[in-house]
Amino acid sequence: MENIKRILLVEDEFIIAKDIKITLEKYAKIKVDTAKNFKQAYELFSNNDYQLLLTDINLNEEKDGIDVASQLKEIKSIPVVFLTAYSDQDIINKAKKVLPFAYLLKPFDEVQLKVTIDLAMLNYKKEVEGIEEVARYSEQIEELTKREKQVLIVLASGKTAKETGDNLNISAHTVEVHKKNIKKKLHMNTMSELINFALSSKLYEVS
């Protein structure tokens, strides 16, 4: 079961739900669970780890697909793709509040469905990795003193130790000491690594 992509499909029309499930499970490593209303979706979502929520907007229930997506995302953040037979702007505006990846207008074909799901998962993964990277950079930046941040910013601009010292009114020796301490705190060995960190973490924006 390793690397299985699990999808929760919320669709009240049995034939459509069955067709989508069969279509997607033709592909390796995709498992689709189906629910026809909020109650079933909530129970499945609470007890399983899904990588994507695929839901029809019109479920002919008190809670529509937009309500389902909104409440399930309070349990766990997950990419959402809406299915709908309508292109009504009011419905689209309501759905936007859930920040879905895409809308698929019925009828859609197999290629549209598969490509949309693949892109939704890929972009969500990149988004999560980006958030984690920012958090990691923030933790590392917190390890540095104000002076160490200043030294790193100037060094990353291409200045030598002497030029950095002149810029900050400290000696070149002190700059080298700061540089050594920065490398130790960030677990880096080369100046190239320090420059890459300063640029990638946008250190100049937070200092």
PDB file of C-alpha atoms in Angstrom:
ATOM      1  CA  MET A   1       0.000   0.000   0.000  1.00  0.00           C
ATOM      2  CA  GLU A   2       3.068   2.242  -0.030  1.00  0.00           C
ATOM      3  CA  ASN A   3       2.699   5.519  -1.952  1.00  0.00           C
ATOM      4  CA  ILE A   4      -0.979   4.864  -2.671  1.00  0.00           C
ATOM      5  CA  LYS A   5      -2.781   8.104  -3.548  1.00  0.00           C
ATOM      6  CA  ARG A   6      -6.065   8.048  -1.675  1.00  0.00           C
ATOM      7  CA  ILE A   7      -8.942  10.159  -2.937  1.00  0.00           C
ATOM      8  CA  LEU A   8     -12.261  10.845  -1.247  1.00  0.00           C
ATOM      9  CA  LEU A   9     -15.024  11.241  -3.822  1.00  0.00           C
ATOM     10  CA  VAL A  10     -18.274  12.842  -2.669  1.00  0.00           C
ATOM     11  CA  GLU A  11     -20.974  12.270  -5.277  1.00  0.00           C
ATOM     12  CA  ASP A  12     -24.669  11.575  -4.663  1.00  0.00           C
ATOM     13  CA  GLU A  13     -25.330   9.967  -8.056  1.00  0.00           C
ATOM     14  CA  PHE A  14     -24.329   6.308  -7.768  1.00  0.00           C
ATOM     15  CA  ILE A  15     -23.663   5.698 -11.473  1.00  0.00           C
ATOM     16  CA  ILE A  16     -21.404   8.773 -11.779  1.00  0.00           C
ATOM     17  CA  ALA A  17     -19.537   7.919  -8.569  1.00  0.00           C
ATOM     18  CA  LYS A  18     -18.984   4.334  -9.740  1.00  0.00           C
ATOM     19  CA  ASP A  19     -17.787   5.506 -13.161  1.00  0.00           C
ATOM     20  CA  ILE A  20     -15.288   7.973 -11.662  1.00  0.00           C
ATOM     21  CA  LYS A  21     -14.008   5.366  -9.194  1.00  0.00           C
ATOM     22  CA  ILE A  22     -13.488   2.751 -11.929  1.00  0.00           C
ATOM     23  CA  THR A  23     -11.849   5.339 -14.203  1.00  0.00           C
ATOM     24  CA  LEU A  24      -9.341   6.521 -11.602  1.00  0.00           C
ATOM     25  CA  GLU A  25      -8.541   3.115 -10.131  1.00  0.00           C
ATOM     26  CA  LYS A  26      -7.428   1.928 -13.578  1.00  0.00           C
ATOM     27  CA  TYR A  27      -4.266   3.884 -12.811  1.00  0.00           C
ATOM     28  CA  ALA A  28      -1.671   2.336 -10.538  1.00  0.00           C
ATOM     29  CA  LYS A  29      -1.505   3.523  -6.946  1.00  0.00           C
ATOM     30  CA  ILE A  30      -4.855   5.319  -6.834  1.00  0.00           C
ATOM     31  CA  LYS A  31      -7.535   4.266  -4.343  1.00  0.00           C
ATOM     32  CA  VAL A  32     -10.929   5.995  -4.343  1.00  0.00           C
ATOM     33  CA  ASP A  33     -13.417   5.908  -1.466  1.00  0.00           C
ATOM     34  CA  THR A  34     -16.912   7.205  -2.163  1.00  0.00           C
ATOM     35  CA  ALA A  35     -19.489   9.032  -0.056  1.00  0.00           C
ATOM     36  CA  LYS A  36     -22.882  10.327  -1.121  1.00  0.00           C
ATOM     37  CA  ASN A  37     -23.383  12.981   1.576  1.00  0.00           C
ATOM     38  CA  PHE A  38     -21.680  14.982   4.305  1.00  0.00           C
ATOM     39  CA  LYS A  39     -22.236  12.392   7.034  1.00  0.00           C
ATOM     40  CA  GLN A  40     -20.532   9.610   5.088  1.00  0.00           C
ATOM     41  CA  ALA A  41     -17.761  11.937   3.904  1.00  0.00           C
ATOM     42  CA  TYR A  42     -17.072  13.165   7.437  1.00  0.00           C
ATOM     43  CA  GLU A  43     -16.816   9.625   8.809  1.00  0.00           C
ATOM     44  CA  LEU A  44     -14.456   8.486   6.051  1.00  0.00           C
ATOM     45  CA  PHE A  45     -12.345  11.632   6.195  1.00  0.00           C
ATOM     46  CA  SER A  46     -11.982  11.429   9.976  1.00  0.00           C
ATOM     47  CA  ASN A  47     -10.721   7.861   9.847  1.00  0.00           C
ATOM     48  CA  ASN A  48      -8.500   7.862   6.762  1.00  0.00           C
ATOM     49  CA  ASP A  49      -5.596   9.810   5.292  1.00  0.00           C
ATOM     50  CA  TYR A  50      -6.605  11.265   1.920  1.00  0.00           C
ATOM     51  CA  GLN A  51      -4.440  13.204  -0.519  1.00  0.00           C
ATOM     52  CA  LEU A  52      -7.320  14.850  -2.406  1.00  0.00           C
ATOM     53  CA  LEU A  53     -11.015  15.664  -2.026  1.00  0.00           C
ATOM     54  CA  LEU A  54     -13.081  15.366  -5.201  1.00  0.00           C
ATOM     55  CA  THR A  55     -16.646  16.510  -4.613  1.00  0.00           C
ATOM     56  CA  ASP A  56     -19.739  17.362  -6.583  1.00  0.00           C
ATOM     57  CA  ILE A  57     -21.112  20.766  -5.584  1.00  0.00           C
ATOM     58  CA  ASN A  58     -24.782  19.792  -5.834  1.00  0.00           C
ATOM     59  CA  LEU A  59     -25.428  16.855  -3.479  1.00  0.00           C
ATOM     60  CA  ASN A  60     -29.211  17.341  -3.111  1.00  0.00           C
ATOM     61  CA  GLU A  61     -28.690  17.588   0.630  1.00  0.00           C
ATOM     62  CA  GLU A  62     -28.812  20.373   3.214  1.00  0.00           C
ATOM     63  CA  LYS A  63     -25.017  20.575   2.976  1.00  0.00           C
ATOM     64  CA  ASP A  64     -23.659  20.945  -0.547  1.00  0.00           C
ATOM     65  CA  GLY A  65     -20.182  20.031  -1.759  1.00  0.00           C
ATOM     66  CA  ILE A  66     -18.844  23.452  -0.838  1.00  0.00           C
ATOM     67  CA  ASP A  67     -19.998  22.993   2.773  1.00  0.00           C
ATOM     68  CA  VAL A  68     -18.474  19.514   2.797  1.00  0.00           C
ATOM     69  CA  ALA A  69     -15.095  20.784   1.569  1.00  0.00           C
ATOM     70  CA  SER A  70     -15.103  23.710   3.985  1.00  0.00           C
ATOM     71  CA  GLN A  71     -15.773  21.562   7.051  1.00  0.00           C
ATOM     72  CA  LEU A  72     -13.433  18.733   6.084  1.00  0.00           C
ATOM     73  CA  LYS A  73     -10.569  21.187   5.529  1.00  0.00           C
ATOM     74  CA  GLU A  74     -10.986  22.239   9.167  1.00  0.00           C
ATOM     75  CA  ILE A  75      -9.912  18.701  10.087  1.00  0.00           C
ATOM     76  CA  LYS A  76      -7.001  18.556   7.657  1.00  0.00           C
ATOM     77  CA  SER A  77      -5.752  20.799   4.869  1.00  0.00           C
ATOM     78  CA  ILE A  78      -6.177  19.030   1.548  1.00  0.00           C
ATOM     79  CA  PRO A  79      -6.405  19.965  -2.156  1.00  0.00           C
ATOM     80  CA  VAL A  80      -9.996  20.206  -3.396  1.00  0.00           C
ATOM     81  CA  VAL A  81     -11.415  19.707  -6.891  1.00  0.00           C
ATOM     82  CA  PHE A  82     -15.090  20.530  -7.436  1.00  0.00           C
ATOM     83  CA  LEU A  83     -17.348  18.761  -9.904  1.00  0.00           C
ATOM     84  CA  THR A  84     -20.376  20.664 -11.145  1.00  0.00           C
ATOM     85  CA  ALA A  85     -22.923  20.714 -13.913  1.00  0.00           C
ATOM     86  CA  TYR A  86     -23.363  24.440 -13.421  1.00  0.00           C
ATOM     87  CA  SER A  87     -21.209  27.453 -14.245  1.00  0.00           C
ATOM     88  CA  ASP A  88     -23.372  29.837 -12.194  1.00  0.00           C
ATOM     89  CA  GLN A  89     -21.217  32.743 -10.982  1.00  0.00           C
ATOM     90  CA  ASP A  90     -22.850  32.828  -7.532  1.00  0.00           C
ATOM     91  CA  ILE A  91     -21.920  29.187  -6.988  1.00  0.00           C
ATOM     92  CA  ILE A  92     -18.385  29.810  -8.232  1.00  0.00           C
ATOM     93  CA  ASN A  93     -18.018  32.800  -5.902  1.00  0.00           C
ATOM     94  CA  LYS A  94     -19.171  30.711  -2.930  1.00  0.00           C
ATOM     95  CA  ALA A  95     -16.796  27.906  -3.884  1.00  0.00           C
ATOM     96  CA  LYS A  96     -13.832  30.295  -4.114  1.00  0.00           C
ATOM     97  CA  LYS A  97     -13.900  30.721  -0.327  1.00  0.00           C
ATOM     98  CA  VAL A  98     -12.719  27.113   0.014  1.00  0.00           C
ATOM     99  CA  LEU A  99      -9.735  27.845  -2.272  1.00  0.00           C
ATOM    100  CA  PRO A 100     -10.240  24.823  -4.553  1.00  0.00           C
ATOM    101  CA  PHE A 101      -7.569  23.819  -7.023  1.00  0.00           C
ATOM    102  CA  ALA A 102     -10.023  23.508  -9.896  1.00  0.00           C
ATOM    103  CA  TYR A 103     -13.588  23.092 -11.124  1.00  0.00           C
ATOM    104  CA  LEU A 104     -14.497  20.345 -13.570  1.00  0.00           C
ATOM    105  CA  LEU A 105     -17.676  21.020 -15.522  1.00  0.00           C
ATOM    106  CA  LYS A 106     -19.758  17.953 -16.258  1.00  0.00           C
ATOM    107  CA  PRO A 107     -19.503  16.177 -18.583  1.00  0.00           C
ATOM    108  CA  PHE A 108     -15.715  15.828 -18.464  1.00  0.00           C
ATOM    109  CA  ASP A 109     -13.508  13.182 -20.012  1.00  0.00           C
ATOM    110  CA  GLU A 110     -11.013  10.799 -18.450  1.00  0.00           C
ATOM    111  CA  VAL A 111      -7.975  12.806 -19.514  1.00  0.00           C
ATOM    112  CA  GLN A 112      -9.326  16.055 -18.020  1.00  0.00           C
ATOM    113  CA  LEU A 113     -10.106  14.279 -14.759  1.00  0.00           C
ATOM    114  CA  LYS A 114      -6.713  12.567 -14.416  1.00  0.00           C
ATOM    115  CA  VAL A 115      -4.655  15.621 -15.411  1.00  0.00           C
ATOM    116  CA  THR A 116      -6.591  17.891 -13.037  1.00  0.00           C
ATOM    117  CA  ILE A 117      -6.111  15.507 -10.113  1.00  0.00           C
ATOM    118  CA  ASP A 118      -2.394  15.021 -10.843  1.00  0.00           C
ATOM    119  CA  LEU A 119      -1.813  18.784 -11.040  1.00  0.00           C
ATOM    120  CA  ALA A 120      -3.813  19.417  -7.869  1.00  0.00           C
ATOM    121  CA  MET A 121      -1.712  16.928  -5.908  1.00  0.00           C
ATOM    122  CA  LEU A 122       1.569  18.167  -7.387  1.00  0.00           C
ATOM    123  CA  ASN A 123       0.862  21.849  -6.725  1.00  0.00           C
ATOM    124  CA  TYR A 124      -0.367  21.127  -3.210  1.00  0.00           C
ATOM    125  CA  LYS A 125       2.807  19.158  -2.487  1.00  0.00           C
ATOM    126  CA  LYS A 126       4.917  22.085  -3.714  1.00  0.00           C
ATOM    127  CA  GLU A 127       2.885  24.496  -1.608  1.00  0.00           C
ATOM    128  CA  VAL A 128       3.351  22.394   1.538  1.00  0.00           C
ATOM    129  CA  GLU A 129       7.078  21.994   0.858  1.00  0.00           C
ATOM    130  CA  GLY A 130       7.338  25.764   0.390  1.00  0.00           C
ATOM    131  CA  ILE A 131       5.631  26.419   3.733  1.00  0.00           C
ATOM    132  CA  GLU A 132       7.891  23.902   5.464  1.00  0.00           C
ATOM    133  CA  GLU A 133      10.959  25.494   3.877  1.00  0.00           C
ATOM    134  CA  VAL A 134       9.938  28.968   5.063  1.00  0.00           C
ATOM    135  CA  ALA A 135       9.399  27.610   8.580  1.00  0.00           C
ATOM    136  CA  ARG A 136      12.810  25.934   8.509  1.00  0.00           C
ATOM    137  CA  TYR A 137      14.501  29.135   7.338  1.00  0.00           C
ATOM    138  CA  SER A 138      12.727  31.108  10.076  1.00  0.00           C
ATOM    139  CA  GLU A 139      14.018  28.726  12.740  1.00  0.00           C
ATOM    140  CA  GLN A 140      17.563  28.990  11.394  1.00  0.00           C
ATOM    141  CA  ILE A 141      17.431  32.784  11.195  1.00  0.00           C
ATOM    142  CA  GLU A 142      16.317  32.905  14.832  1.00  0.00           C
ATOM    143  CA  GLU A 143      19.577  31.172  15.760  1.00  0.00           C
ATOM    144  CA  LEU A 144      21.597  34.156  14.517  1.00  0.00           C
ATOM    145  CA  THR A 145      22.297  37.322  16.456  1.00  0.00           C
ATOM    146  CA  LYS A 146      21.469  40.711  14.957  1.00  0.00           C
ATOM    147  CA  ARG A 147      25.148  41.331  14.183  1.00  0.00           C
ATOM    148  CA  GLU A 148      25.573  37.888  12.600  1.00  0.00           C
ATOM    149  CA  LYS A 149      22.625  38.614  10.315  1.00  0.00           C
ATOM    150  CA  GLN A 150      24.175  41.926   9.320  1.00  0.00           C
ATOM    151  CA  VAL A 151      27.518  40.277   8.597  1.00  0.00           C
ATOM    152  CA  LEU A 152      25.900  37.530   6.519  1.00  0.00           C
ATOM    153  CA  ILE A 153      23.855  39.994   4.465  1.00  0.00           C
ATOM    154  CA  VAL A 154      26.917  42.067   3.583  1.00  0.00           C
ATOM    155  CA  LEU A 155      29.061  39.010   2.844  1.00  0.00           C
ATOM    156  CA  ALA A 156      26.298  37.573   0.643  1.00  0.00           C
ATOM    157  CA  SER A 157      26.375  40.743  -1.448  1.00  0.00           C
ATOM    158  CA  GLY A 158      29.870  39.769  -2.553  1.00  0.00           C
ATOM    159  CA  LYS A 159      31.944  41.838  -0.120  1.00  0.00           C
ATOM    160  CA  THR A 160      35.239  40.575   1.304  1.00  0.00           C
ATOM    161  CA  ALA A 161      35.790  40.258   5.053  1.00  0.00           C
ATOM    162  CA  LYS A 162      37.660  43.593   5.044  1.00  0.00           C
ATOM    163  CA  GLU A 163      34.965  45.353   3.016  1.00  0.00           C
ATOM    164  CA  THR A 164      32.287  43.888   5.282  1.00  0.00           C
ATOM    165  CA  GLY A 165      34.180  45.102   8.335  1.00  0.00           C
ATOM    166  CA  ASP A 166      34.518  48.592   6.870  1.00  0.00           C
ATOM    167  CA  ASN A 167      30.806  48.615   6.084  1.00  0.00           C
ATOM    168  CA  LEU A 168      29.847  47.596   9.628  1.00  0.00           C
ATOM    169  CA  ASN A 169      32.650  49.453  11.444  1.00  0.00           C
ATOM    170  CA  ILE A 170      34.245  46.268  12.775  1.00  0.00           C
ATOM    171  CA  SER A 171      37.563  44.570  12.045  1.00  0.00           C
ATOM    172  CA  ALA A 172      38.067  41.928   9.362  1.00  0.00           C
ATOM    173  CA  HIS A 173      39.073  39.526  12.147  1.00  0.00           C
ATOM    174  CA  THR A 174      35.732  40.083  13.879  1.00  0.00           C
ATOM    175  CA  VAL A 175      33.959  39.415  10.589  1.00  0.00           C
ATOM    176  CA  GLU A 176      35.818  36.098  10.289  1.00  0.00           C
ATOM    177  CA  VAL A 177      34.824  35.175  13.840  1.00  0.00           C
ATOM    178  CA  HIS A 178      31.169  35.957  13.064  1.00  0.00           C
ATOM    179  CA  LYS A 179      31.402  33.965   9.829  1.00  0.00           C
ATOM    180  CA  LYS A 180      32.764  30.952  11.698  1.00  0.00           C
ATOM    181  CA  ASN A 181      29.948  31.164  14.261  1.00  0.00           C
ATOM    182  CA  ILE A 182      27.316  31.516  11.512  1.00  0.00           C
ATOM    183  CA  LYS A 183      28.606  28.410   9.731  1.00  0.00           C
ATOM    184  CA  LYS A 184      28.482  26.471  12.981  1.00  0.00           C
ATOM    185  CA  LYS A 185      24.924  27.565  13.819  1.00  0.00           C
ATOM    186  CA  LEU A 186      23.618  26.863  10.327  1.00  0.00           C
ATOM    187  CA  HIS A 187      25.593  23.617   9.955  1.00  0.00           C
ATOM    188  CA  MET A 188      27.274  24.879   6.775  1.00  0.00           C
ATOM    189  CA  ASN A 189      30.870  24.630   5.619  1.00  0.00           C
ATOM    190  CA  THR A 190      31.346  26.967   2.671  1.00  0.00           C
ATOM    191  CA  MET A 191      30.717  30.576   1.762  1.00  0.00           C
ATOM    192  CA  SER A 192      28.632  29.402  -1.184  1.00  0.00           C
ATOM    193  CA  GLU A 193      26.255  27.675   1.207  1.00  0.00           C
ATOM    194  CA  LEU A 194      25.958  30.824   3.303  1.00  0.00           C
ATOM    195  CA  ILE A 195      25.250  32.980   0.260  1.00  0.00           C
ATOM    196  CA  ASN A 196      22.611  30.522  -0.972  1.00  0.00           C
ATOM    197  CA  PHE A 197      20.980  30.521   2.465  1.00  0.00           C
ATOM    198  CA  ALA A 198      20.947  34.317   2.672  1.00  0.00           C
ATOM    199  CA  LEU A 199      19.314  34.597  -0.748  1.00  0.00           C
ATOM    200  CA  SER A 200      16.870  31.678  -0.429  1.00  0.00           C
ATOM    201  CA  SER A 201      15.690  32.676   3.043  1.00  0.00           C
ATOM    202  CA  LYS A 202      15.341  36.345   1.960  1.00  0.00           C
ATOM    203  CA  LEU A 203      17.357  37.246   5.045  1.00  0.00           C
ATOM    204  CA  TYR A 204      17.637  40.846   3.876  1.00  0.00           C
ATOM    205  CA  GLU A 205      13.831  41.167   4.170  1.00  0.00           C
ATOM    206  CA  VAL A 206      13.561  39.951   7.757  1.00  0.00           C
ATOM    207  CA  SER A 207      16.610  41.654   9.224  1.00  0.00           C
TER     208      SER A 207
END
